[in-house]
């Protein structure tokens, strides 16, 4: 029997602990959004309202909802081998196929994959593996991982520690030892701090050089790796200046520091290349991934490791003492295989690069004409707008977070999911969005911005 919305909301409030939620808000059950169905790029709430999903769920439903080929592949796999593990020298056909398919699309020299259930677990795996690697090479002092403020790398103890979210660190004594943070390459924020436009290329170089300064301060012999998202997602779709990544790449090579590109959001087509690393033309040593690998149909993540690192790990004494019950779960692997097949068949990566991405960019950049928008930036199927009070002098609203929250609520009421992050509004729509679906998103953004102007008067 289908329960009515208020009954569901009340039961939900009584027994379900939500992630990243203010429980005072949940105390008003009627405010909880109950999503019951989804198809293509649309979600439907329990009362049948149709909402265009500008966030691909949580940046993951890249190929859209309800693809029958993925559903069928999972059902067939579940009939054949519902579950088995890959510990202690065991394997199974779906993981063999999936590993090969991933190796085919990753950058050159990256052909080995360790599977996890999520992006957080992929990043935990990364820390354990790089420390094991340097120990095996006879340099156990190389153990510190450098990350960035306002980065997001997950919610486990290590994931949240790698992340640079101060609110997360404030709960539970994070970061754990051995992780340090440098500034992010957030150009617009630097303009806000300066109260004027500052040179983007020069800012990018300086932001990268902060890594060099930190390595020298800590001592090269103590630093294992640098981790960064090619484009910061949860931090607010922060697209680094063109000068940033080449400089970071150079610094890591010169100082013998492993480069970890967290591809959990940027991977699997989001930038119009298979990986964000391809877009920025960098050569990472390790790439954590998740989300888009299955388009979120089932949970799966992993860590792509360079052949060079794996050669050392394979020769090391003893085992790599690490793994999860659900590493390479066959049913999840089947979802990933079918999803990647769909990506190839539809040529989606090229479509993002040549059709959807450029179309979104053209429409999105016109938002900068709105009086409330200080900057409108996009890359591939990622976009952000900076809400601003005084454009010319880069002055934000005193209650910027509240203003963005008002805008987010207007978006939702107008039938669009868009996220508010601090003073920013962000989107990451499914890669399969058509031009007319992009038009619909934009029309709703404009309308919601107008309504926000009225609300804050
Ligand atoms: N790395 C990056 C770059 C991510 O964006 C993770 C790791 C962790 O993945 P898991 O699968 O453990 O969640 C993420 C996840 C948001 C939001 O609101 C972002 C994420 C997850 C949940 C919410 O922006 N990113």
Tab-separated table of C-alpha atoms and ligand atoms in Angstrom:
chain	number	residue	atom	x	y	z
A	1	UNK	CA	0.000	0.000	0.000
A	2	UNK	CA	1.310	3.451	-0.907
A	3	UNK	CA	1.528	5.673	2.161
A	4	UNK	CA	0.457	9.297	1.955
A	5	UNK	CA	3.218	11.888	2.158
A	6	UNK	CA	2.608	13.157	5.688
A	7	UNK	CA	2.536	9.603	7.099
A	8	UNK	CA	5.846	8.882	5.377
A	9	UNK	CA	7.339	12.142	6.647
A	10	UNK	CA	6.295	11.416	10.226
A	11	UNK	CA	7.626	7.859	10.175
A	12	UNK	CA	10.829	9.140	8.592
A	13	UNK	CA	11.291	11.752	11.324
A	14	UNK	CA	10.708	9.109	13.983
A	15	UNK	CA	13.221	6.474	12.856
A	16	UNK	CA	15.542	7.720	10.140
A	17	UNK	CA	18.734	9.635	10.945
A	18	UNK	CA	19.585	11.724	7.867
A	19	UNK	CA	23.151	12.469	6.756
A	20	UNK	CA	24.244	16.143	6.786
A	21	UNK	CA	20.918	17.387	8.161
A	22	UNK	CA	19.820	19.825	10.792
A	23	UNK	CA	17.562	17.706	12.991
A	24	UNK	CA	15.662	20.737	14.217
A	25	UNK	CA	14.505	21.120	10.622
A	26	UNK	CA	13.482	17.477	10.496
A	27	UNK	CA	11.385	18.042	13.616
A	28	UNK	CA	8.883	19.641	11.211
A	29	UNK	CA	8.181	16.477	9.229
A	30	UNK	CA	6.146	18.219	6.537
A	31	UNK	CA	9.325	19.981	5.357
A	32	UNK	CA	11.086	16.717	4.448
A	33	UNK	CA	11.135	16.239	0.686
A	34	UNK	CA	9.867	12.763	-0.140
A	35	UNK	CA	11.121	11.608	-3.540
A	36	UNK	CA	9.347	8.528	-4.837
A	37	UNK	CA	10.232	8.097	-8.490
A	38	UNK	CA	12.653	9.250	-11.169
A	39	UNK	CA	13.089	8.954	-14.901
A	40	UNK	CA	15.628	10.482	-17.275
A	41	UNK	CA	16.677	13.808	-15.753
A	42	UNK	CA	13.524	14.251	-13.665
A	43	UNK	CA	12.658	13.245	-10.115
A	44	UNK	CA	9.074	13.108	-8.818
A	45	UNK	CA	8.008	13.731	-5.255
A	46	UNK	CA	5.444	11.620	-3.472
A	47	UNK	CA	2.657	13.953	-4.579
A	48	UNK	CA	3.669	13.596	-8.223
A	49	UNK	CA	5.393	16.978	-8.642
A	50	UNK	CA	7.990	16.845	-11.418
A	51	UNK	CA	11.388	18.367	-10.626
A	52	UNK	CA	14.371	18.641	-12.974
A	53	UNK	CA	17.458	17.270	-11.211
A	54	UNK	CA	20.173	19.876	-11.620
A	55	UNK	CA	22.453	17.936	-9.242
A	56	UNK	CA	22.312	14.380	-10.724
A	57	UNK	CA	21.258	13.157	-7.267
A	58	UNK	CA	24.501	13.850	-5.432
A	59	UNK	CA	26.667	14.441	-8.533
A	60	UNK	CA	26.309	10.813	-9.531
A	61	UNK	CA	23.358	9.976	-11.808
A	62	UNK	CA	25.386	10.957	-14.861
A	63	UNK	CA	23.481	8.812	-17.367
A	64	UNK	CA	20.054	9.736	-15.969
A	65	UNK	CA	17.535	7.674	-14.024
A	66	UNK	CA	15.909	4.398	-14.991
A	67	UNK	CA	18.134	3.050	-17.783
A	68	UNK	CA	16.698	-0.406	-18.399
A	69	UNK	CA	19.986	-1.925	-19.603
A	70	UNK	CA	21.593	-1.235	-16.214
A	71	UNK	CA	18.565	-2.540	-14.322
A	72	UNK	CA	18.567	-5.733	-16.414
A	73	UNK	CA	22.320	-6.271	-16.065
A	74	UNK	CA	22.055	-6.073	-12.267
A	75	UNK	CA	19.045	-8.425	-12.196
A	76	UNK	CA	20.874	-10.961	-14.377
A	77	UNK	CA	24.021	-10.756	-12.251
A	78	UNK	CA	21.986	-11.265	-9.099
A	79	UNK	CA	20.537	-14.467	-10.563
A	80	UNK	CA	24.010	-15.744	-11.422
A	81	UNK	CA	26.210	-14.704	-8.499
A	82	UNK	CA	24.512	-12.355	-6.041
A	83	UNK	CA	27.622	-11.857	-3.949
A	84	UNK	CA	31.103	-13.110	-3.589
A	85	UNK	CA	34.298	-11.511	-2.354
A	86	UNK	CA	37.685	-10.934	-3.924
A	87	UNK	CA	39.826	-11.576	-0.820
A	88	UNK	CA	42.537	-14.222	-0.459
A	89	UNK	CA	43.205	-14.817	-4.139
A	90	UNK	CA	39.578	-15.047	-5.283
A	91	UNK	CA	37.954	-13.265	-8.228
A	92	UNK	CA	34.810	-13.325	-10.369
A	93	UNK	CA	33.941	-12.525	-14.009
A	94	UNK	CA	32.239	-9.114	-13.467
A	95	UNK	CA	35.241	-7.620	-11.646
A	96	UNK	CA	37.626	-8.985	-14.276
A	97	UNK	CA	35.618	-7.284	-17.010
A	98	UNK	CA	35.089	-4.045	-15.097
A	99	UNK	CA	38.772	-3.634	-14.197
A	100	UNK	CA	39.712	-4.021	-17.848
A	101	UNK	CA	37.015	-1.540	-18.950
A	102	UNK	CA	38.232	1.049	-16.447
A	103	UNK	CA	41.881	0.550	-17.441
A	104	UNK	CA	40.858	1.217	-21.075
A	105	UNK	CA	39.617	4.713	-20.255
A	106	UNK	CA	42.103	5.841	-17.581
A	107	UNK	CA	45.259	7.820	-18.473
A	108	UNK	CA	48.273	5.941	-19.814
A	109	UNK	CA	50.206	3.924	-17.254
A	110	UNK	CA	47.218	3.590	-14.912
A	111	UNK	CA	45.954	0.061	-15.324
A	112	UNK	CA	45.270	-1.296	-11.845
A	113	UNK	CA	42.114	-0.850	-9.811
A	114	UNK	CA	41.317	-1.470	-6.137
A	115	UNK	CA	37.544	-1.496	-5.514
A	116	UNK	CA	35.624	-0.017	-2.599
A	117	UNK	CA	32.005	0.759	-1.816
A	118	UNK	CA	32.331	4.553	-1.890
A	119	UNK	CA	34.526	7.558	-2.544
A	120	UNK	CA	35.331	7.926	1.152
A	121	UNK	CA	36.614	4.361	1.284
A	122	UNK	CA	38.617	5.031	-1.881
A	123	UNK	CA	40.378	7.909	-0.126
A	124	UNK	CA	40.977	5.869	3.038
A	125	UNK	CA	42.472	3.216	0.784
A	126	UNK	CA	44.655	5.849	-0.853
A	127	UNK	CA	46.245	6.940	2.436
A	128	UNK	CA	46.951	3.366	3.488
A	129	UNK	CA	48.337	2.462	0.084
A	130	UNK	CA	50.659	5.458	-0.351
A	131	UNK	CA	52.107	4.997	3.130
A	132	UNK	CA	52.622	1.293	2.427
A	133	UNK	CA	54.261	2.249	-0.889
A	134	UNK	CA	56.799	4.632	0.636
A	135	UNK	CA	57.588	2.128	3.399
A	136	UNK	CA	58.137	-0.573	0.819
A	137	UNK	CA	60.527	1.776	-0.980
A	138	UNK	CA	62.488	2.211	2.255
A	139	UNK	CA	61.216	5.738	2.949
A	140	UNK	CA	58.672	5.242	5.767
A	141	UNK	CA	59.069	8.858	6.931
A	142	UNK	CA	57.213	9.980	3.823
A	143	UNK	CA	53.755	9.799	5.376
A	144	UNK	CA	52.094	13.239	5.413
A	145	UNK	CA	49.332	13.917	2.908
A	146	UNK	CA	48.835	17.542	1.882
A	147	UNK	CA	45.309	18.570	0.962
A	148	UNK	CA	43.446	21.871	0.611
A	149	UNK	CA	41.052	23.972	2.625
A	150	UNK	CA	37.441	23.670	1.479
A	151	UNK	CA	38.194	20.383	-0.311
A	152	UNK	CA	35.745	17.475	-0.026
A	153	UNK	CA	37.136	13.952	0.075
A	154	UNK	CA	34.470	12.072	2.022
A	155	UNK	CA	32.965	11.623	5.436
A	156	UNK	CA	34.906	8.789	7.087
A	157	UNK	CA	37.595	9.752	9.616
A	158	UNK	CA	40.272	9.844	6.913
A	159	UNK	CA	37.978	11.226	4.198
A	160	UNK	CA	36.767	14.091	6.368
A	161	UNK	CA	40.335	14.732	7.550
A	162	UNK	CA	41.592	14.948	3.970
A	163	UNK	CA	38.691	17.264	3.259
A	164	UNK	CA	39.144	20.854	4.284
A	165	UNK	CA	35.680	21.561	5.642
A	166	UNK	CA	36.125	23.339	8.967
A	167	UNK	CA	32.593	22.457	10.137
A	168	UNK	CA	33.389	18.767	9.662
A	169	UNK	CA	36.736	19.083	11.442
A	170	UNK	CA	35.013	20.739	14.388
A	171	UNK	CA	33.093	17.528	15.117
A	172	UNK	CA	35.117	14.588	16.399
A	173	UNK	CA	38.637	15.962	16.696
A	174	UNK	CA	39.634	16.055	13.046
A	175	UNK	CA	41.846	16.079	11.121
A	176	UNK	CA	43.603	12.865	12.148
A	177	UNK	CA	47.413	13.249	12.412
A	178	UNK	CA	49.496	13.373	9.259
A	179	UNK	CA	47.197	15.501	7.114
A	180	UNK	CA	47.796	19.211	6.473
A	181	UNK	CA	45.922	21.748	4.361
A	182	UNK	CA	46.976	24.589	2.073
A	183	UNK	CA	44.811	27.320	0.511
A	184	UNK	CA	42.461	26.550	-2.361
A	185	UNK	CA	42.735	28.081	-5.863
A	186	UNK	CA	39.489	30.042	-5.451
A	187	UNK	CA	39.948	33.121	-7.620
A	188	UNK	CA	36.601	34.834	-6.983
A	189	UNK	CA	37.081	34.535	-3.221
A	190	UNK	CA	40.482	36.204	-3.578
A	191	UNK	CA	38.787	39.062	-5.451
A	192	UNK	CA	36.241	39.367	-2.629
A	193	UNK	CA	39.053	39.474	-0.080
A	194	UNK	CA	40.920	42.107	-2.092
A	195	UNK	CA	37.757	44.101	-2.868
A	196	UNK	CA	38.832	44.281	-6.526
A	197	UNK	CA	39.530	42.070	-9.549
A	198	UNK	CA	42.928	40.398	-9.260
A	199	UNK	CA	44.927	38.756	-12.043
A	200	UNK	CA	43.631	35.219	-12.531
A	201	UNK	CA	46.756	33.637	-14.038
A	202	UNK	CA	49.060	35.095	-11.408
A	203	UNK	CA	46.696	34.040	-8.635
A	204	UNK	CA	46.658	30.475	-10.020
A	205	UNK	CA	50.467	30.286	-10.008
A	206	UNK	CA	50.662	31.597	-6.450
A	207	UNK	CA	48.002	29.167	-5.228
A	208	UNK	CA	50.044	26.288	-6.684
A	209	UNK	CA	53.270	27.587	-5.205
A	210	UNK	CA	51.708	27.360	-1.744
A	211	UNK	CA	52.220	23.607	-2.200
A	212	UNK	CA	55.941	24.073	-2.767
A	213	UNK	CA	56.219	26.271	0.321
A	214	UNK	CA	54.364	23.685	2.441
A	215	UNK	CA	56.524	20.794	1.196
A	216	UNK	CA	59.662	22.726	2.059
A	217	UNK	CA	58.305	23.611	5.474
A	218	UNK	CA	57.465	19.958	6.242
A	219	UNK	CA	60.532	18.535	4.492
A	220	UNK	CA	60.251	16.541	1.283
A	221	UNK	CA	61.250	13.377	3.149
A	222	UNK	CA	58.127	13.595	5.295
A	223	UNK	CA	55.549	14.161	2.569
A	224	UNK	CA	53.863	11.220	0.836
A	225	UNK	CA	51.301	12.807	-1.448
A	226	UNK	CA	49.203	15.796	-2.466
A	227	UNK	CA	45.485	15.237	-3.026
A	228	UNK	CA	43.100	17.531	-4.884
A	229	UNK	CA	39.897	17.449	-6.877
A	230	UNK	CA	40.617	18.636	-10.449
A	231	UNK	CA	37.616	20.950	-9.903
A	232	UNK	CA	36.357	21.319	-6.324
A	233	UNK	CA	32.772	20.080	-6.329
A	234	UNK	CA	31.123	20.238	-2.910
A	235	UNK	CA	33.277	23.284	-2.072
A	236	UNK	CA	31.320	25.210	-4.702
A	237	UNK	CA	32.399	24.191	-8.224
A	238	UNK	CA	35.701	25.997	-7.949
A	239	UNK	CA	37.427	25.888	-11.337
A	240	UNK	CA	41.136	26.637	-10.896
A	241	UNK	CA	42.917	29.142	-13.169
A	242	UNK	CA	44.643	27.550	-16.193
A	243	UNK	CA	48.028	28.223	-14.576
A	244	UNK	CA	47.262	26.127	-11.484
A	245	UNK	CA	47.465	22.466	-12.501
A	246	UNK	CA	50.618	22.603	-14.676
A	247	UNK	CA	52.444	24.185	-11.748
A	248	UNK	CA	51.130	21.617	-9.231
A	249	UNK	CA	52.139	18.815	-11.583
A	250	UNK	CA	55.664	20.250	-11.878
A	251	UNK	CA	56.044	20.676	-8.104
A	252	UNK	CA	54.960	17.101	-7.364
A	253	UNK	CA	57.412	15.685	-9.951
A	254	UNK	CA	60.340	17.820	-8.809
A	255	UNK	CA	59.790	17.099	-5.124
A	256	UNK	CA	59.031	13.385	-5.504
A	257	UNK	CA	55.514	13.716	-4.059
A	258	UNK	CA	52.703	11.460	-5.328
A	259	UNK	CA	49.865	13.309	-7.028
A	260	UNK	CA	46.371	12.110	-6.181
A	261	UNK	CA	43.555	13.442	-8.376
A	262	UNK	CA	40.261	12.824	-6.587
A	263	UNK	CA	38.044	11.985	-9.559
A	264	UNK	CA	34.927	11.104	-7.548
A	265	UNK	CA	32.996	13.980	-9.170
A	266	UNK	CA	35.146	14.886	-12.186
A	267	UNK	CA	35.612	11.291	-13.358
A	268	UNK	CA	33.480	9.438	-15.894
A	269	UNK	CA	32.712	12.248	-18.271
A	270	UNK	CA	31.675	15.229	-16.164
A	271	UNK	CA	34.259	17.588	-17.703
A	272	UNK	CA	33.837	16.349	-21.290
A	273	UNK	CA	36.830	14.032	-20.894
A	274	UNK	CA	36.836	10.651	-19.200
A	275	UNK	CA	38.653	12.157	-16.214
A	276	UNK	CA	39.285	15.669	-14.924
A	277	UNK	CA	42.987	14.780	-15.114
A	278	UNK	CA	42.619	14.408	-18.900
A	279	UNK	CA	40.927	17.796	-19.088
A	280	UNK	CA	43.780	19.518	-17.240
A	281	UNK	CA	46.389	17.319	-18.922
A	282	UNK	CA	47.937	16.121	-15.651
A	283	UNK	CA	49.509	12.773	-14.874
A	284	UNK	CA	48.311	11.637	-11.454
A	285	UNK	CA	49.772	8.617	-9.670
A	286	UNK	CA	46.460	7.650	-8.066
A	287	UNK	CA	42.818	8.425	-8.847
A	288	UNK	CA	40.040	7.734	-6.339
A	289	UNK	CA	36.675	7.453	-8.125
A	290	UNK	CA	33.017	6.542	-7.329
A	291	UNK	CA	29.644	8.144	-8.237
A	292	UNK	CA	29.600	8.272	-12.074
A	293	UNK	CA	31.159	4.811	-12.465
A	294	UNK	CA	27.690	3.309	-11.844
A	295	UNK	CA	25.707	6.546	-12.346
A	296	UNK	CA	24.715	5.915	-8.735
A	297	UNK	CA	22.580	2.862	-9.603
A	298	UNK	CA	24.495	0.855	-6.979
A	299	UNK	CA	27.283	1.901	-4.609
A	300	UNK	CA	30.764	1.380	-6.016
A	301	UNK	CA	34.034	3.255	-5.763
A	302	UNK	CA	37.685	2.521	-6.172
A	303	UNK	CA	41.242	3.653	-6.542
A	304	UNK	CA	43.099	3.586	-9.843
A	305	UNK	CA	46.804	3.060	-9.164
A	306	UNK	CA	49.704	3.634	-11.554
A	307	UNK	CA	51.605	0.621	-12.846
A	308	UNK	CA	54.759	2.044	-11.281
A	309	UNK	CA	53.274	2.145	-7.766
A	310	UNK	CA	51.730	-1.303	-8.112
A	311	UNK	CA	55.069	-2.761	-9.207
A	312	UNK	CA	56.509	-1.659	-5.845
A	313	UNK	CA	53.489	-2.849	-3.843
A	314	UNK	CA	53.537	-6.247	-5.562
A	315	UNK	CA	57.215	-6.723	-4.732
A	316	UNK	CA	56.831	-5.537	-1.131
A	317	UNK	CA	57.188	-8.023	1.702
A	318	UNK	CA	53.837	-9.281	2.987
A	319	UNK	CA	50.268	-8.428	2.076
A	320	UNK	CA	48.517	-5.087	1.633
A	321	UNK	CA	46.436	-5.510	4.802
A	322	UNK	CA	43.331	-3.779	3.535
A	323	UNK	CA	39.941	-4.564	2.014
A	324	UNK	CA	36.169	-4.324	2.402
A	325	UNK	CA	33.482	-7.007	2.434
A	326	UNK	CA	31.943	-5.261	-0.544
A	327	UNK	CA	35.150	-4.543	-2.497
A	328	UNK	CA	34.190	-5.386	-6.110
A	329	UNK	CA	30.684	-6.563	-5.217
A	330	UNK	CA	29.618	-8.481	-8.363
A	331	UNK	CA	26.155	-6.916	-8.599
A	332	UNK	CA	27.622	-3.409	-8.277
A	333	UNK	CA	30.295	-4.331	-10.819
A	334	UNK	CA	27.518	-5.423	-13.209
A	335	UNK	CA	25.861	-2.015	-12.807
A	336	UNK	CA	29.183	-0.293	-13.584
A	337	UNK	CA	29.804	-2.458	-16.662
A	338	UNK	CA	26.335	-1.715	-18.075
A	339	UNK	CA	26.701	1.982	-17.249
A	340	UNK	CA	30.094	2.276	-18.959
A	341	UNK	CA	28.747	0.345	-21.977
A	342	UNK	CA	25.943	2.879	-22.175
A	343	UNK	CA	28.502	5.698	-22.011
A	344	UNK	CA	30.399	4.196	-24.976
A	345	UNK	CA	27.271	3.463	-27.019
A	346	UNK	CA	25.929	6.985	-26.591
A	347	UNK	CA	29.373	8.605	-27.045
A	348	UNK	CA	28.431	10.695	-24.017
A	349	UNK	CA	31.913	11.982	-23.200
A	350	UNK	CA	32.267	13.587	-26.639
A	351	UNK	CA	28.719	14.875	-26.432
A	352	UNK	CA	29.499	16.662	-23.172
A	353	UNK	CA	32.649	18.104	-24.759
A	354	UNK	CA	31.113	19.218	-28.041
A	355	UNK	CA	27.380	19.648	-27.498
A	356	UNK	CA	25.938	19.779	-23.967
A	357	UNK	CA	28.947	21.429	-22.255
A	358	UNK	CA	29.316	24.298	-24.750
A	359	UNK	CA	25.538	24.829	-24.811
A	360	UNK	CA	25.361	24.944	-21.006
A	361	UNK	CA	28.375	27.308	-20.925
A	362	UNK	CA	26.800	29.748	-23.370
A	363	UNK	CA	23.507	29.904	-21.468
A	364	UNK	CA	25.122	29.806	-18.045
A	365	UNK	CA	27.530	32.677	-18.673
A	366	UNK	CA	24.604	34.939	-19.564
A	367	UNK	CA	23.540	34.675	-15.902
A	368	UNK	CA	26.362	37.084	-15.053
A	369	UNK	CA	24.099	39.834	-16.454
A	370	UNK	CA	21.745	39.359	-13.517
A	371	UNK	CA	22.235	42.006	-10.794
A	372	UNK	CA	22.523	39.321	-8.099
A	373	UNK	CA	25.269	37.378	-9.926
A	374	UNK	CA	28.920	38.386	-9.541
A	375	UNK	CA	30.345	35.546	-11.623
A	376	UNK	CA	28.859	32.686	-13.629
A	377	UNK	CA	31.349	29.910	-14.344
A	378	UNK	CA	30.988	26.477	-15.888
A	379	UNK	CA	33.041	23.609	-17.249
A	380	UNK	CA	31.547	20.510	-18.854
A	381	UNK	CA	28.397	19.701	-16.903
A	382	UNK	CA	29.349	21.716	-13.821
A	383	UNK	CA	28.301	25.263	-13.076
A	384	UNK	CA	28.259	27.859	-10.300
A	385	UNK	CA	27.072	31.390	-9.770
A	386	UNK	CA	28.408	33.725	-7.106
A	387	UNK	CA	25.624	35.678	-5.419
A	388	UNK	CA	26.805	39.205	-4.712
A	389	UNK	CA	25.465	42.438	-3.270
A	390	UNK	CA	27.851	44.903	-4.927
A	391	UNK	CA	29.304	43.478	-8.137
A	392	UNK	CA	31.799	46.191	-8.837
A	393	UNK	CA	33.446	46.097	-5.421
A	394	UNK	CA	33.026	42.342	-4.830
A	395	UNK	CA	30.969	42.781	-1.676
A	396	UNK	CA	28.855	39.812	-0.629
A	397	UNK	CA	25.627	39.994	1.348
A	398	UNK	CA	26.248	39.934	5.095
A	399	UNK	CA	23.857	36.982	5.296
A	400	UNK	CA	25.141	35.392	2.070
A	401	UNK	CA	24.357	31.838	3.199
A	402	UNK	CA	20.791	32.799	3.968
A	403	UNK	CA	20.355	34.497	0.590
A	404	UNK	CA	21.603	31.364	-1.179
A	405	UNK	CA	19.248	29.258	0.955
A	406	UNK	CA	16.316	31.445	-0.127
A	407	UNK	CA	17.352	31.031	-3.765
A	408	UNK	CA	17.688	27.246	-3.322
A	409	UNK	CA	14.157	27.041	-1.881
A	410	UNK	CA	12.752	29.114	-4.758
A	411	UNK	CA	14.505	26.756	-7.202
A	412	UNK	CA	12.935	23.743	-5.570
A	413	UNK	CA	9.471	25.291	-5.527
A	414	UNK	CA	9.935	26.152	-9.201
A	415	UNK	CA	10.773	22.517	-9.983
A	416	UNK	CA	14.583	22.575	-10.058
A	417	UNK	CA	17.143	20.949	-7.751
A	418	UNK	CA	20.097	23.277	-7.346
A	419	UNK	CA	22.500	23.383	-4.379
A	420	UNK	CA	23.406	26.342	-2.206
A	421	UNK	CA	27.025	26.365	-0.943
A	422	UNK	CA	27.876	29.411	1.138
A	423	UNK	CA	27.290	32.359	-1.176
A	424	UNK	CA	27.154	30.171	-4.288
A	425	UNK	CA	24.471	28.339	-6.237
A	426	UNK	CA	25.767	25.269	-8.053
A	427	UNK	CA	24.604	22.703	-10.590
A	428	UNK	CA	25.887	19.376	-11.871
A	429	UNK	CA	23.125	18.139	-14.158
A	430	UNK	CA	23.077	14.670	-15.717
A	431	UNK	CA	25.460	14.393	-18.683
A	432	UNK	CA	22.526	13.243	-20.814
A	433	UNK	CA	20.652	16.568	-20.528
A	434	UNK	CA	19.344	17.704	-23.912
A	435	UNK	CA	19.552	21.336	-24.996
A	436	UNK	CA	15.869	21.828	-24.215
A	437	UNK	CA	16.375	20.380	-20.723
A	438	UNK	CA	19.283	22.800	-20.257
A	439	UNK	CA	16.939	25.608	-21.388
A	440	UNK	CA	14.442	24.481	-18.760
A	441	UNK	CA	17.112	24.592	-16.034
A	442	UNK	CA	18.182	28.078	-17.084
A	443	UNK	CA	14.646	29.400	-17.263
A	444	UNK	CA	14.086	28.169	-13.709
A	445	UNK	CA	17.355	29.653	-12.467
A	446	UNK	CA	16.438	33.088	-13.895
A	447	UNK	CA	12.975	32.920	-12.361
A	448	UNK	CA	14.347	31.841	-8.977
A	449	UNK	CA	16.940	34.645	-9.008
A	450	UNK	CA	14.168	37.182	-9.671
A	451	UNK	CA	12.124	35.760	-6.806
A	452	UNK	CA	15.222	35.903	-4.556
A	453	UNK	CA	15.664	39.598	-5.331
A	454	UNK	CA	12.061	40.197	-4.245
A	455	UNK	CA	12.431	38.048	-1.122
A	456	UNK	CA	15.515	39.862	0.183
A	457	UNK	CA	14.202	43.396	-0.482
B	1	LIG	N1	35.661	12.761	-3.066
B	1	LIG	C1	34.931	13.725	-3.645
B	1	LIG	C2	35.597	14.682	-4.567
B	1	LIG	C3	33.552	13.794	-3.416
B	1	LIG	O1	32.832	14.761	-3.991
B	1	LIG	C4	33.770	11.878	-1.956
B	1	LIG	C5	35.125	11.858	-2.236
B	1	LIG	C6	33.228	10.843	-1.033
B	1	LIG	O2	32.447	9.931	-1.714
B	1	LIG	P1	31.327	9.080	-0.924
B	1	LIG	O3	30.904	8.062	-1.952
B	1	LIG	O4	31.974	8.445	0.229
B	1	LIG	O5	30.239	10.042	-0.516
B	1	LIG	C7	32.966	12.845	-2.550
B	1	LIG	C8	31.496	12.866	-2.254
B	1	LIG	C9	27.504	17.469	-1.633
B	1	LIG	C10	27.989	16.082	-1.497
B	1	LIG	O6	26.512	17.784	-0.978
B	1	LIG	C11	29.176	15.706	-2.099
B	1	LIG	C12	29.632	14.402	-1.948
B	1	LIG	C13	28.907	13.497	-1.201
B	1	LIG	C14	27.731	13.884	-0.599
B	1	LIG	C15	27.263	15.186	-0.728
B	1	LIG	O7	28.063	18.257	-2.384
B	1	LIG	N2	30.838	14.063	-2.524
